[in-house]
Short mmCIF file of N, CA, C and O in Angstrom, two decimals:
data_model
loop_
_atom_site.label_atom_id
_atom_site.label_comp_id
_atom_site.label_asym_id
_atom_site.label_seq_id
_atom_site.Cartn_x
_atom_site.Cartn_y
_atom_site.Cartn_z
N GLY A 1 29.70 -1.32 15.69
CA GLY A 1 28.82 -0.85 14.59
C GLY A 1 29.53 0.16 13.75
O GLY A 1 30.44 0.74 14.12
N ASN A 2 29.24 0.40 12.59
CA ASN A 2 29.71 1.26 11.55
C ASN A 2 30.63 2.42 11.95
O ASN A 2 30.28 3.55 11.88
N ASP A 3 31.85 2.13 12.43
CA ASP A 3 32.81 3.11 12.88
C ASP A 3 34.08 2.96 12.06
O ASP A 3 34.95 2.21 12.35
N ALA A 4 34.18 3.69 10.99
CA ALA A 4 35.28 3.52 9.99
C ALA A 4 36.62 3.97 10.61
O ALA A 4 37.71 3.56 10.14
N VAL A 5 36.62 4.78 11.65
CA VAL A 5 37.89 5.23 12.22
C VAL A 5 38.44 4.17 13.18
O VAL A 5 39.65 3.84 13.18
N ASN A 6 37.61 3.62 14.05
CA ASN A 6 38.06 2.66 15.10
C ASN A 6 37.82 1.21 14.79
O ASN A 6 38.30 0.38 15.55
N SER A 7 37.08 0.90 13.79
CA SER A 7 36.77 -0.47 13.43
C SER A 7 36.97 -0.71 11.94
O SER A 7 36.78 0.22 11.12
N TRP A 8 37.20 -1.95 11.59
CA TRP A 8 37.36 -2.30 10.17
C TRP A 8 36.37 -3.44 9.83
O TRP A 8 36.03 -4.27 10.66
N ASP A 9 35.91 -3.42 8.60
CA ASP A 9 34.99 -4.38 8.15
C ASP A 9 35.64 -5.08 6.91
O ASP A 9 35.31 -4.72 5.75
N LEU A 10 36.52 -6.01 7.16
CA LEU A 10 37.33 -6.57 6.05
C LEU A 10 36.47 -7.43 5.14
O LEU A 10 36.80 -7.56 3.99
N LEU A 11 35.39 -8.00 5.62
CA LEU A 11 34.55 -8.82 4.74
C LEU A 11 33.38 -8.07 4.13
O LEU A 11 32.58 -8.64 3.39
N GLY A 12 33.23 -6.79 4.42
CA GLY A 12 32.19 -5.97 3.83
C GLY A 12 30.81 -6.34 4.23
O GLY A 12 29.84 -6.32 3.53
N GLN A 13 30.70 -6.75 5.52
CA GLN A 13 29.40 -7.16 6.06
C GLN A 13 28.85 -6.21 7.09
O GLN A 13 28.03 -6.59 7.90
N THR A 14 29.27 -5.05 7.01
CA THR A 14 28.74 -3.99 7.98
C THR A 14 27.25 -3.83 7.80
O THR A 14 26.71 -3.71 6.67
N GLN A 15 26.57 -3.82 8.89
CA GLN A 15 25.13 -3.57 8.88
C GLN A 15 24.86 -2.12 9.07
O GLN A 15 25.55 -1.42 9.76
N ARG A 16 23.82 -1.69 8.40
CA ARG A 16 23.42 -0.28 8.55
C ARG A 16 22.70 -0.10 9.92
O ARG A 16 22.13 -1.01 10.45
N PRO A 17 22.81 1.13 10.48
CA PRO A 17 22.15 1.36 11.76
C PRO A 17 20.59 1.26 11.60
O PRO A 17 20.07 1.64 10.53
N CYS A 18 19.94 0.78 12.64
CA CYS A 18 18.48 0.60 12.61
C CYS A 18 17.77 1.94 12.34
O CYS A 18 16.71 1.93 11.79
N SER A 19 18.41 3.03 12.71
CA SER A 19 17.77 4.32 12.53
C SER A 19 17.60 4.75 11.07
O SER A 19 16.83 5.65 10.78
N GLU A 20 18.25 4.03 10.16
CA GLU A 20 18.19 4.36 8.75
C GLU A 20 16.91 3.80 8.04
O GLU A 20 16.62 4.04 6.93
N TYR A 21 16.21 2.88 8.81
CA TYR A 21 15.01 2.27 8.24
C TYR A 21 13.77 2.91 8.69
O TYR A 21 13.67 3.48 9.78
N LEU A 22 12.72 2.85 7.87
CA LEU A 22 11.46 3.42 8.20
C LEU A 22 10.78 2.62 9.33
O LEU A 22 10.02 3.18 10.13
N LYS A 23 10.98 1.32 9.35
CA LYS A 23 10.38 0.45 10.35
C LYS A 23 11.40 -0.52 10.86
O LYS A 23 12.13 -1.11 10.04
N VAL A 24 11.47 -0.74 12.12
CA VAL A 24 12.35 -1.76 12.74
C VAL A 24 11.55 -2.64 13.67
O VAL A 24 10.64 -2.15 14.32
N ARG A 25 11.87 -3.95 13.62
CA ARG A 25 11.21 -4.87 14.58
C ARG A 25 12.19 -5.98 14.93
O ARG A 25 13.26 -6.09 14.26
N VAL A 26 11.94 -6.71 15.96
CA VAL A 26 12.74 -7.82 16.33
C VAL A 26 12.13 -9.07 15.78
O VAL A 26 10.98 -9.42 16.04
N ARG A 27 12.97 -9.87 15.06
CA ARG A 27 12.48 -11.11 14.44
C ARG A 27 13.46 -12.21 14.92
O ARG A 27 14.63 -12.14 14.64
N GLN A 28 12.95 -13.14 15.66
CA GLN A 28 13.74 -14.26 16.23
C GLN A 28 14.92 -13.75 17.01
O GLN A 28 16.10 -14.18 16.89
N GLY A 29 14.69 -12.69 17.81
CA GLY A 29 15.73 -12.15 18.71
C GLY A 29 16.74 -11.24 17.97
O GLY A 29 17.67 -10.79 18.59
N VAL A 30 16.53 -10.91 16.71
CA VAL A 30 17.48 -10.08 15.94
C VAL A 30 16.69 -8.88 15.41
O VAL A 30 15.60 -9.00 14.87
N LYS A 31 17.31 -7.67 15.51
CA LYS A 31 16.64 -6.46 14.96
C LYS A 31 16.79 -6.47 13.46
O LYS A 31 17.90 -6.67 12.91
N VAL A 32 15.67 -6.22 12.82
CA VAL A 32 15.64 -6.08 11.33
C VAL A 32 14.95 -4.76 10.96
O VAL A 32 14.01 -4.30 11.66
N GLY A 33 15.36 -4.25 9.84
CA GLY A 33 14.78 -3.00 9.30
C GLY A 33 14.16 -3.28 7.96
O GLY A 33 14.65 -4.04 7.19
N ARG A 34 13.03 -2.64 7.66
CA ARG A 34 12.35 -2.74 6.38
C ARG A 34 13.03 -1.87 5.33
O ARG A 34 13.24 -0.65 5.51
N THR A 35 13.40 -2.44 4.24
CA THR A 35 14.07 -1.74 3.10
C THR A 35 12.96 -1.21 2.15
O THR A 35 11.77 -1.46 2.37
N THR A 36 13.41 -0.57 1.12
CA THR A 36 12.47 -0.12 0.03
C THR A 36 12.64 -1.03 -1.16
O THR A 36 12.16 -0.66 -2.27
N GLU A 37 13.16 -2.26 -0.94
CA GLU A 37 13.26 -3.20 -2.07
C GLU A 37 12.13 -4.25 -2.00
O GLU A 37 11.74 -4.65 -0.97
N GLN A 38 11.68 -4.57 -3.19
CA GLN A 38 10.54 -5.52 -3.24
C GLN A 38 11.03 -6.92 -2.82
O GLN A 38 12.09 -7.38 -3.19
N ASN A 39 10.24 -7.61 -2.00
CA ASN A 39 10.50 -8.93 -1.60
C ASN A 39 10.12 -9.89 -2.73
O ASN A 39 8.93 -9.94 -3.06
N ASP A 40 11.07 -10.58 -3.27
CA ASP A 40 10.81 -11.47 -4.43
C ASP A 40 9.77 -12.58 -4.11
O ASP A 40 9.08 -13.06 -4.99
N GLU A 41 9.69 -12.99 -2.93
CA GLU A 41 8.78 -14.05 -2.50
C GLU A 41 7.29 -13.45 -2.54
O GLU A 41 6.36 -14.32 -2.56
N PHE A 42 7.12 -12.21 -2.42
CA PHE A 42 5.80 -11.62 -2.38
C PHE A 42 5.69 -10.42 -3.39
O PHE A 42 5.80 -9.26 -3.04
N PRO A 43 5.58 -10.78 -4.70
CA PRO A 43 5.36 -9.71 -5.70
C PRO A 43 4.06 -8.91 -5.40
O PRO A 43 3.19 -9.49 -4.71
N PRO A 44 3.97 -7.77 -6.01
CA PRO A 44 2.73 -6.97 -5.77
C PRO A 44 1.48 -7.81 -6.17
O PRO A 44 1.52 -8.52 -7.17
N SER A 45 0.47 -7.72 -5.36
CA SER A 45 -0.72 -8.55 -5.57
C SER A 45 -1.94 -7.71 -5.66
O SER A 45 -1.98 -6.59 -5.20
N ALA A 46 -2.98 -8.24 -6.30
CA ALA A 46 -4.25 -7.58 -6.40
C ALA A 46 -5.36 -8.33 -5.86
O ALA A 46 -5.35 -9.57 -5.99
N GLY A 47 -6.29 -7.68 -5.22
CA GLY A 47 -7.50 -8.29 -4.72
C GLY A 47 -8.70 -7.48 -5.19
O GLY A 47 -8.63 -6.74 -6.19
N GLY A 48 -9.75 -7.60 -4.45
CA GLY A 48 -10.92 -6.78 -4.78
C GLY A 48 -11.03 -5.56 -3.85
O GLY A 48 -10.12 -5.23 -3.14
N CYS A 49 -12.16 -4.93 -3.88
CA CYS A 49 -12.45 -3.81 -3.03
C CYS A 49 -12.57 -4.32 -1.62
O CYS A 49 -13.22 -5.34 -1.37
N GLY A 50 -11.99 -3.66 -0.72
CA GLY A 50 -12.00 -4.05 0.67
C GLY A 50 -10.74 -4.85 1.05
O GLY A 50 -9.97 -5.30 0.15
N SER A 51 -10.53 -5.03 2.35
CA SER A 51 -9.37 -5.75 2.78
C SER A 51 -9.70 -6.44 4.03
O SER A 51 -10.26 -5.87 5.00
N GLY A 52 -9.37 -7.75 4.08
CA GLY A 52 -9.71 -8.54 5.23
C GLY A 52 -11.20 -8.71 5.35
O GLY A 52 -11.94 -9.05 4.47
N TRP A 53 -11.76 -8.39 6.54
CA TRP A 53 -13.22 -8.58 6.81
C TRP A 53 -14.04 -7.60 5.94
O TRP A 53 -15.17 -7.87 5.67
N THR A 54 -13.43 -6.47 5.52
CA THR A 54 -14.21 -5.50 4.72
C THR A 54 -14.45 -6.09 3.30
O THR A 54 -15.26 -5.50 2.58
N ASP A 55 -13.77 -7.13 2.87
CA ASP A 55 -13.97 -7.75 1.58
C ASP A 55 -15.46 -8.16 1.42
O ASP A 55 -16.04 -8.19 0.36
N TYR A 56 -16.05 -8.54 2.55
CA TYR A 56 -17.46 -9.05 2.55
C TYR A 56 -18.43 -7.89 2.58
O TYR A 56 -19.64 -8.06 2.29
N VAL A 57 -18.00 -6.65 2.93
CA VAL A 57 -18.86 -5.58 3.15
C VAL A 57 -18.90 -4.60 1.94
O VAL A 57 -19.89 -4.05 1.61
N ILE A 58 -17.71 -4.39 1.36
CA ILE A 58 -17.58 -3.39 0.27
C ILE A 58 -17.65 -4.09 -1.06
O ILE A 58 -16.78 -4.87 -1.46
N PRO A 59 -18.62 -3.74 -1.88
CA PRO A 59 -18.81 -4.38 -3.12
C PRO A 59 -17.86 -3.86 -4.23
O PRO A 59 -17.42 -2.73 -4.24
N ASP A 60 -17.43 -4.81 -5.12
CA ASP A 60 -16.60 -4.38 -6.23
C ASP A 60 -17.39 -3.67 -7.31
O ASP A 60 -16.89 -2.89 -8.01
N ASN A 61 -18.66 -4.02 -7.41
CA ASN A 61 -19.59 -3.45 -8.31
C ASN A 61 -20.60 -2.64 -7.50
O ASN A 61 -21.22 -3.20 -6.66
N TYR A 62 -20.78 -1.37 -7.84
CA TYR A 62 -21.70 -0.49 -7.10
C TYR A 62 -22.77 -0.02 -8.04
O TYR A 62 -22.45 0.72 -9.02
N ILE A 63 -23.93 -0.45 -7.90
CA ILE A 63 -25.10 -0.12 -8.74
C ILE A 63 -24.68 -0.62 -10.17
O ILE A 63 -24.64 -1.81 -10.42
N ALA A 64 -24.45 0.30 -11.07
CA ALA A 64 -24.07 -0.11 -12.47
C ALA A 64 -22.61 0.12 -12.82
O ALA A 64 -22.19 -0.07 -13.95
N TRP A 65 -21.77 0.42 -11.82
CA TRP A 65 -20.40 0.72 -12.05
C TRP A 65 -19.49 -0.35 -11.51
O TRP A 65 -19.68 -0.87 -10.40
N ASP A 66 -18.53 -0.74 -12.34
CA ASP A 66 -17.56 -1.83 -11.93
C ASP A 66 -16.27 -1.13 -11.46
O ASP A 66 -15.52 -0.61 -12.27
N PHE A 67 -16.04 -1.16 -10.20
CA PHE A 67 -14.85 -0.54 -9.60
C PHE A 67 -13.76 -1.63 -9.34
O PHE A 67 -12.74 -1.31 -8.77
N SER A 68 -13.94 -2.86 -9.72
CA SER A 68 -13.02 -3.97 -9.46
C SER A 68 -11.60 -3.70 -9.95
O SER A 68 -10.62 -3.95 -9.29
N SER A 69 -11.49 -3.17 -11.20
CA SER A 69 -10.15 -2.92 -11.75
C SER A 69 -9.40 -1.80 -10.99
O SER A 69 -8.23 -1.89 -10.75
N ALA A 70 -10.12 -0.81 -10.60
CA ALA A 70 -9.53 0.29 -9.80
C ALA A 70 -9.07 -0.25 -8.42
O ALA A 70 -8.05 0.08 -7.95
N CYS A 71 -9.91 -1.07 -7.83
CA CYS A 71 -9.56 -1.71 -6.53
C CYS A 71 -8.38 -2.59 -6.65
O CYS A 71 -7.46 -2.63 -5.85
N ALA A 72 -8.29 -3.37 -7.75
CA ALA A 72 -7.20 -4.28 -7.98
C ALA A 72 -5.84 -3.50 -8.13
O ALA A 72 -4.82 -3.83 -7.56
N GLU A 73 -5.96 -2.46 -8.91
CA GLU A 73 -4.75 -1.53 -9.10
C GLU A 73 -4.32 -0.88 -7.82
O GLU A 73 -3.14 -0.79 -7.46
N HIS A 74 -5.30 -0.54 -6.99
CA HIS A 74 -5.02 0.09 -5.69
C HIS A 74 -4.30 -0.98 -4.77
O HIS A 74 -3.31 -0.58 -4.09
N ASP A 75 -4.73 -2.18 -4.80
CA ASP A 75 -4.04 -3.20 -4.05
C ASP A 75 -2.66 -3.43 -4.52
O ASP A 75 -1.73 -3.59 -3.71
N ARG A 76 -2.44 -3.48 -5.78
CA ARG A 76 -1.07 -3.61 -6.35
C ARG A 76 -0.17 -2.50 -5.91
O ARG A 76 0.95 -2.63 -5.57
N CYS A 77 -0.75 -1.26 -5.90
CA CYS A 77 0.01 -0.12 -5.45
C CYS A 77 0.41 -0.26 -3.98
O CYS A 77 1.59 0.00 -3.69
N TYR A 78 -0.54 -0.56 -3.18
CA TYR A 78 -0.21 -0.69 -1.73
C TYR A 78 0.85 -1.77 -1.51
O TYR A 78 1.71 -1.65 -0.63
N SER A 79 0.85 -2.84 -2.29
CA SER A 79 1.79 -3.91 -2.10
C SER A 79 3.10 -3.78 -2.92
O SER A 79 3.91 -4.70 -2.99
N THR A 80 3.33 -2.62 -3.55
CA THR A 80 4.53 -2.34 -4.24
C THR A 80 5.43 -1.67 -3.20
O THR A 80 5.05 -0.57 -2.68
N CYS A 81 6.55 -2.21 -2.89
CA CYS A 81 7.44 -1.76 -1.85
C CYS A 81 7.92 -0.38 -2.14
O CYS A 81 8.30 -0.02 -3.20
N GLY A 82 7.78 0.53 -1.16
CA GLY A 82 8.23 1.93 -1.24
C GLY A 82 7.20 2.84 -1.89
O GLY A 82 7.46 4.00 -2.06
N SER A 83 6.02 2.31 -2.20
CA SER A 83 5.01 3.19 -2.81
C SER A 83 4.46 4.24 -1.76
O SER A 83 4.55 4.00 -0.56
N SER A 84 3.98 5.27 -2.27
CA SER A 84 3.35 6.29 -1.41
C SER A 84 1.89 6.04 -1.22
O SER A 84 1.14 5.91 -2.17
N LYS A 85 1.42 5.95 0.05
CA LYS A 85 -0.01 5.64 0.32
C LYS A 85 -0.87 6.78 -0.32
O LYS A 85 -1.86 6.49 -0.95
N SER A 86 -0.49 7.99 -0.18
CA SER A 86 -1.29 9.10 -0.73
C SER A 86 -1.34 9.03 -2.21
O SER A 86 -2.42 9.30 -2.79
N LYS A 87 -0.28 8.74 -2.90
CA LYS A 87 -0.32 8.63 -4.39
C LYS A 87 -1.22 7.45 -4.75
O LYS A 87 -2.01 7.56 -5.72
N CYS A 88 -1.10 6.34 -4.05
CA CYS A 88 -1.97 5.14 -4.37
C CYS A 88 -3.45 5.58 -4.23
O CYS A 88 -4.26 5.22 -5.11
N ASP A 89 -3.81 6.27 -3.16
CA ASP A 89 -5.14 6.69 -2.96
C ASP A 89 -5.64 7.69 -3.96
O ASP A 89 -6.84 7.55 -4.45
N ILE A 90 -4.84 8.66 -4.38
CA ILE A 90 -5.21 9.61 -5.36
C ILE A 90 -5.39 8.97 -6.75
O ILE A 90 -6.38 9.22 -7.43
N ASP A 91 -4.49 8.07 -7.11
CA ASP A 91 -4.63 7.32 -8.34
C ASP A 91 -5.92 6.41 -8.35
O ASP A 91 -6.55 6.20 -9.37
N PHE A 92 -6.21 5.84 -7.17
CA PHE A 92 -7.39 5.04 -6.98
C PHE A 92 -8.64 5.86 -7.31
O PHE A 92 -9.52 5.42 -8.07
N ARG A 93 -8.69 7.08 -6.75
CA ARG A 93 -9.86 7.88 -6.97
C ARG A 93 -10.00 8.27 -8.46
O ARG A 93 -11.13 8.16 -9.04
N ALA A 94 -8.90 8.56 -9.14
CA ALA A 94 -8.94 8.90 -10.52
C ALA A 94 -9.37 7.73 -11.37
O ALA A 94 -10.22 7.92 -12.31
N ALA A 95 -8.98 6.50 -11.02
CA ALA A 95 -9.36 5.33 -11.73
C ALA A 95 -10.84 5.04 -11.59
O ALA A 95 -11.56 4.62 -12.52
N MET A 96 -11.37 5.32 -10.36
CA MET A 96 -12.74 5.13 -10.11
C MET A 96 -13.67 6.14 -10.89
O MET A 96 -14.70 5.78 -11.41
N LEU A 97 -13.17 7.38 -10.95
CA LEU A 97 -13.92 8.41 -11.73
C LEU A 97 -14.03 8.04 -13.14
O LEU A 97 -14.96 8.51 -13.84
N LYS A 98 -13.03 7.37 -13.67
CA LYS A 98 -13.08 6.95 -15.14
C LYS A 98 -14.22 6.00 -15.39
O LYS A 98 -14.66 5.85 -16.49
N GLU A 99 -14.70 5.38 -14.32
CA GLU A 99 -15.85 4.44 -14.49
C GLU A 99 -17.20 5.18 -14.58
O GLU A 99 -18.21 4.57 -14.74
N CYS A 100 -17.22 6.50 -14.30
CA CYS A 100 -18.39 7.33 -14.36
C CYS A 100 -18.49 7.94 -15.75
O CYS A 100 -18.02 9.04 -15.96
N PRO A 101 -19.15 7.32 -16.64
CA PRO A 101 -19.20 7.83 -18.06
C PRO A 101 -20.03 9.16 -18.14
O PRO A 101 -21.03 9.32 -17.48
N SER A 102 -19.55 9.98 -19.07
CA SER A 102 -20.17 11.29 -19.17
C SER A 102 -21.48 11.23 -19.99
O SER A 102 -22.31 12.15 -19.95
N TRP A 103 -21.69 10.17 -20.73
CA TRP A 103 -22.91 10.08 -21.53
C TRP A 103 -24.17 9.72 -20.74
O TRP A 103 -25.24 9.82 -21.22
N TRP A 104 -23.98 9.30 -19.50
CA TRP A 104 -25.13 8.97 -18.66
C TRP A 104 -25.86 10.25 -18.29
O TRP A 104 -25.32 11.37 -18.27
N LYS A 105 -27.03 10.08 -17.85
CA LYS A 105 -27.84 11.18 -17.36
C LYS A 105 -27.11 11.83 -16.20
O LYS A 105 -26.49 11.09 -15.37
N PRO A 106 -27.12 13.14 -16.13
CA PRO A 106 -26.36 13.80 -15.03
C PRO A 106 -26.59 13.26 -13.60
O PRO A 106 -25.64 13.15 -12.84
N ARG A 107 -27.83 12.88 -13.38
CA ARG A 107 -28.10 12.38 -12.02
C ARG A 107 -27.33 11.04 -11.75
O ARG A 107 -26.85 10.86 -10.67
N PHE A 108 -27.27 10.18 -12.77
CA PHE A 108 -26.58 8.91 -12.54
C PHE A 108 -25.11 9.09 -12.51
O PHE A 108 -24.36 8.46 -11.74
N ARG A 109 -24.58 10.08 -13.30
CA ARG A 109 -23.16 10.39 -13.31
C ARG A 109 -22.78 10.93 -11.88
O ARG A 109 -21.73 10.56 -11.33
N LEU A 110 -23.61 11.81 -11.32
CA LEU A 110 -23.33 12.39 -10.05
C LEU A 110 -23.32 11.24 -8.96
O LEU A 110 -22.52 11.28 -8.03
N ALA A 111 -24.26 10.30 -9.09
CA ALA A 111 -24.26 9.21 -8.07
C ALA A 111 -23.00 8.42 -8.18
O ALA A 111 -22.46 8.01 -7.15
N CYS A 112 -22.47 8.19 -9.36
CA CYS A 112 -21.22 7.42 -9.56
C CYS A 112 -20.07 8.22 -8.94
O CYS A 112 -19.23 7.59 -8.27
N ILE A 113 -20.04 9.47 -9.15
CA ILE A 113 -18.96 10.39 -8.56
C ILE A 113 -19.01 10.34 -7.08
O ILE A 113 -17.97 10.22 -6.42
N ARG A 114 -20.19 10.40 -6.55
CA ARG A 114 -20.35 10.34 -5.10
C ARG A 114 -19.84 9.00 -4.56
O ARG A 114 -19.20 8.94 -3.54
N ALA A 115 -20.18 7.88 -5.25
CA ALA A 115 -19.75 6.58 -4.88
C ALA A 115 -18.19 6.48 -4.89
O ALA A 115 -17.56 5.98 -3.91
N ALA A 116 -17.61 7.00 -5.90
CA ALA A 116 -16.15 6.99 -6.05
C ALA A 116 -15.50 7.78 -4.91
O ALA A 116 -14.50 7.35 -4.34
N ASN A 117 -16.11 8.89 -4.59
CA ASN A 117 -15.58 9.76 -3.45
C ASN A 117 -15.73 9.06 -2.13
O ASN A 117 -14.84 9.20 -1.24
N ILE A 118 -16.79 8.34 -1.93
CA ILE A 118 -16.98 7.54 -0.66
C ILE A 118 -15.93 6.46 -0.57
O ILE A 118 -15.27 6.28 0.46
N TYR A 119 -15.64 5.68 -1.66
CA TYR A 119 -14.62 4.66 -1.61
C TYR A 119 -13.24 5.34 -1.36
O TYR A 119 -12.49 4.84 -0.58
N TYR A 120 -12.98 6.50 -2.01
CA TYR A 120 -11.67 7.21 -1.82
C TYR A 120 -11.60 7.66 -0.34
O TYR A 120 -10.50 7.41 0.26
N LEU A 121 -12.64 8.18 0.21
CA LEU A 121 -12.57 8.61 1.62
C LEU A 121 -12.33 7.45 2.57
O LEU A 121 -11.66 7.53 3.57
N GLY A 122 -12.84 6.30 2.15
CA GLY A 122 -12.62 5.09 2.97
C GLY A 122 -11.15 4.71 2.99
O GLY A 122 -10.63 4.42 4.10
N VAL A 123 -10.50 4.62 1.89
CA VAL A 123 -9.05 4.29 1.82
C VAL A 123 -8.19 5.42 2.42
O VAL A 123 -7.20 5.16 3.05
N TRP A 124 -8.57 6.67 2.19
CA TRP A 124 -7.87 7.77 2.75
C TRP A 124 -7.88 7.74 4.27
O TRP A 124 -6.78 7.96 4.90
N GLY A 125 -9.04 7.50 4.84
CA GLY A 125 -9.16 7.52 6.28
C GLY A 125 -8.84 6.21 6.95
O GLY A 125 -8.34 6.21 8.07
N LEU A 126 -9.12 5.11 6.37
CA LEU A 126 -9.01 3.79 7.00
C LEU A 126 -7.94 2.82 6.35
O LEU A 126 -7.79 1.76 6.82
N GLY A 127 -7.27 3.36 5.37
CA GLY A 127 -6.31 2.53 4.64
C GLY A 127 -4.88 2.43 5.17
O GLY A 127 -4.10 1.68 4.71
N GLY A 128 -4.66 3.10 6.31
CA GLY A 128 -3.35 3.09 6.92
C GLY A 128 -2.88 1.72 7.36
O GLY A 128 -1.75 1.30 7.09
N PHE A 129 -3.74 1.02 8.00
CA PHE A 129 -3.42 -0.36 8.49
C PHE A 129 -3.20 -1.29 7.35
O PHE A 129 -2.11 -1.98 7.24
N PRO A 130 -4.10 -1.41 6.36
CA PRO A 130 -3.85 -2.34 5.21
C PRO A 130 -2.56 -1.91 4.42
O PRO A 130 -1.82 -2.82 3.95
N TYR A 131 -2.31 -0.63 4.29
CA TYR A 131 -1.11 -0.15 3.60
C TYR A 131 0.16 -0.64 4.34
O TYR A 131 1.03 -1.17 3.78
N GLY A 132 0.22 -0.37 5.67
CA GLY A 132 1.34 -0.85 6.48
C GLY A 132 1.57 -2.32 6.46
O GLY A 132 2.67 -2.78 6.31
N ARG A 133 0.43 -3.03 6.49
CA ARG A 133 0.56 -4.53 6.47
C ARG A 133 1.08 -5.00 5.11
O ARG A 133 1.95 -5.85 5.02
N ALA A 134 0.59 -4.39 3.99
CA ALA A 134 1.10 -4.75 2.68
C ALA A 134 2.58 -4.39 2.53
O ALA A 134 3.35 -5.13 1.96
N GLN A 135 3.02 -3.16 3.02
CA GLN A 135 4.43 -2.83 2.94
C GLN A 135 5.30 -3.82 3.74
O GLN A 135 6.35 -4.20 3.26
N ASN A 136 4.82 -4.20 4.93
CA ASN A 136 5.59 -5.13 5.72
C ASN A 136 5.75 -6.44 5.04
O ASN A 136 6.80 -7.08 5.13
N LYS A 137 4.73 -6.89 4.40
CA LYS A 137 4.75 -8.20 3.71
C LYS A 137 5.61 -8.17 2.42
O LYS A 137 6.31 -9.12 2.15
N HIS A 138 5.42 -7.14 1.68
CA HIS A 138 5.99 -7.07 0.29
C HIS A 138 7.39 -6.47 0.20
O HIS A 138 8.01 -6.47 -0.85
N CYS A 139 7.92 -5.89 1.28
CA CYS A 139 9.26 -5.29 1.29
C CYS A 139 10.23 -6.20 1.90
O CYS A 139 9.86 -7.01 2.80
N LYS A 140 11.48 -6.20 1.46
CA LYS A 140 12.55 -6.98 2.06
C LYS A 140 12.91 -6.41 3.45
O LYS A 140 12.81 -5.22 3.68
N TRP A 141 13.32 -7.27 4.37
CA TRP A 141 13.77 -6.94 5.66
C TRP A 141 15.22 -7.37 5.77
O TRP A 141 15.61 -8.47 5.30
N GLU A 142 16.08 -6.55 6.41
CA GLU A 142 17.45 -6.94 6.57
C GLU A 142 17.94 -6.65 8.02
O GLU A 142 17.36 -5.80 8.67
N VAL A 143 18.90 -7.39 8.46
CA VAL A 143 19.41 -7.21 9.81
C VAL A 143 20.06 -5.81 9.95
O VAL A 143 20.79 -5.38 8.97
N CYS A 144 19.83 -5.11 11.04
CA CYS A 144 20.44 -3.87 11.28
C CYS A 144 21.06 -3.82 12.62
O CYS A 144 20.88 -4.79 13.45
N CYS A 145 21.90 -2.83 12.93
CA CYS A 145 22.57 -2.81 14.17
C CYS A 145 22.04 -1.65 15.00
O CYS A 145 21.47 -0.66 14.53
N ASP A 146 22.20 -1.76 16.36
CA ASP A 146 21.76 -0.72 17.25
C ASP A 146 22.54 0.55 17.02
O ASP A 146 23.70 0.47 16.62
N ASP A 147 22.01 1.67 17.29
CA ASP A 147 22.64 2.91 17.05
C ASP A 147 23.53 3.41 18.24
O ASP A 147 24.06 4.49 18.21
N SER A 148 23.66 2.58 19.21
CA SER A 148 24.40 2.98 20.37
C SER A 148 25.94 2.87 20.24
O SER A 148 26.43 2.29 19.32
#
């Protein structure tokens, strides 16, 4: 493995150590590491509010507010390789709050803000698994070598 003093790599095919990757797994008996490069086969994608089984539970439209574009952008952010989960979640909340117009009666605006905060708390607290799954799918994986 990558030992420039005692080994030569004449063909330039040296593999990086597995410790340099954020995530490593064994695929078909070979260790691979997740890169921060977008997988061309899986460009960033957008869906609705919710992920997996929660698609049926979490509405895209809540009362009079349409949160579907904020949810779609949040999905695109999660599936962009190397994106930050916390930044995706914060941007999601900001996009949802834009759906709460100031000209509405204060009571309705407050209800909209509360709904946006509930959606945000949902992705903040429960979005780790969907984020990790999206990163695993949308990032390139390459063969790496043991650090021994």
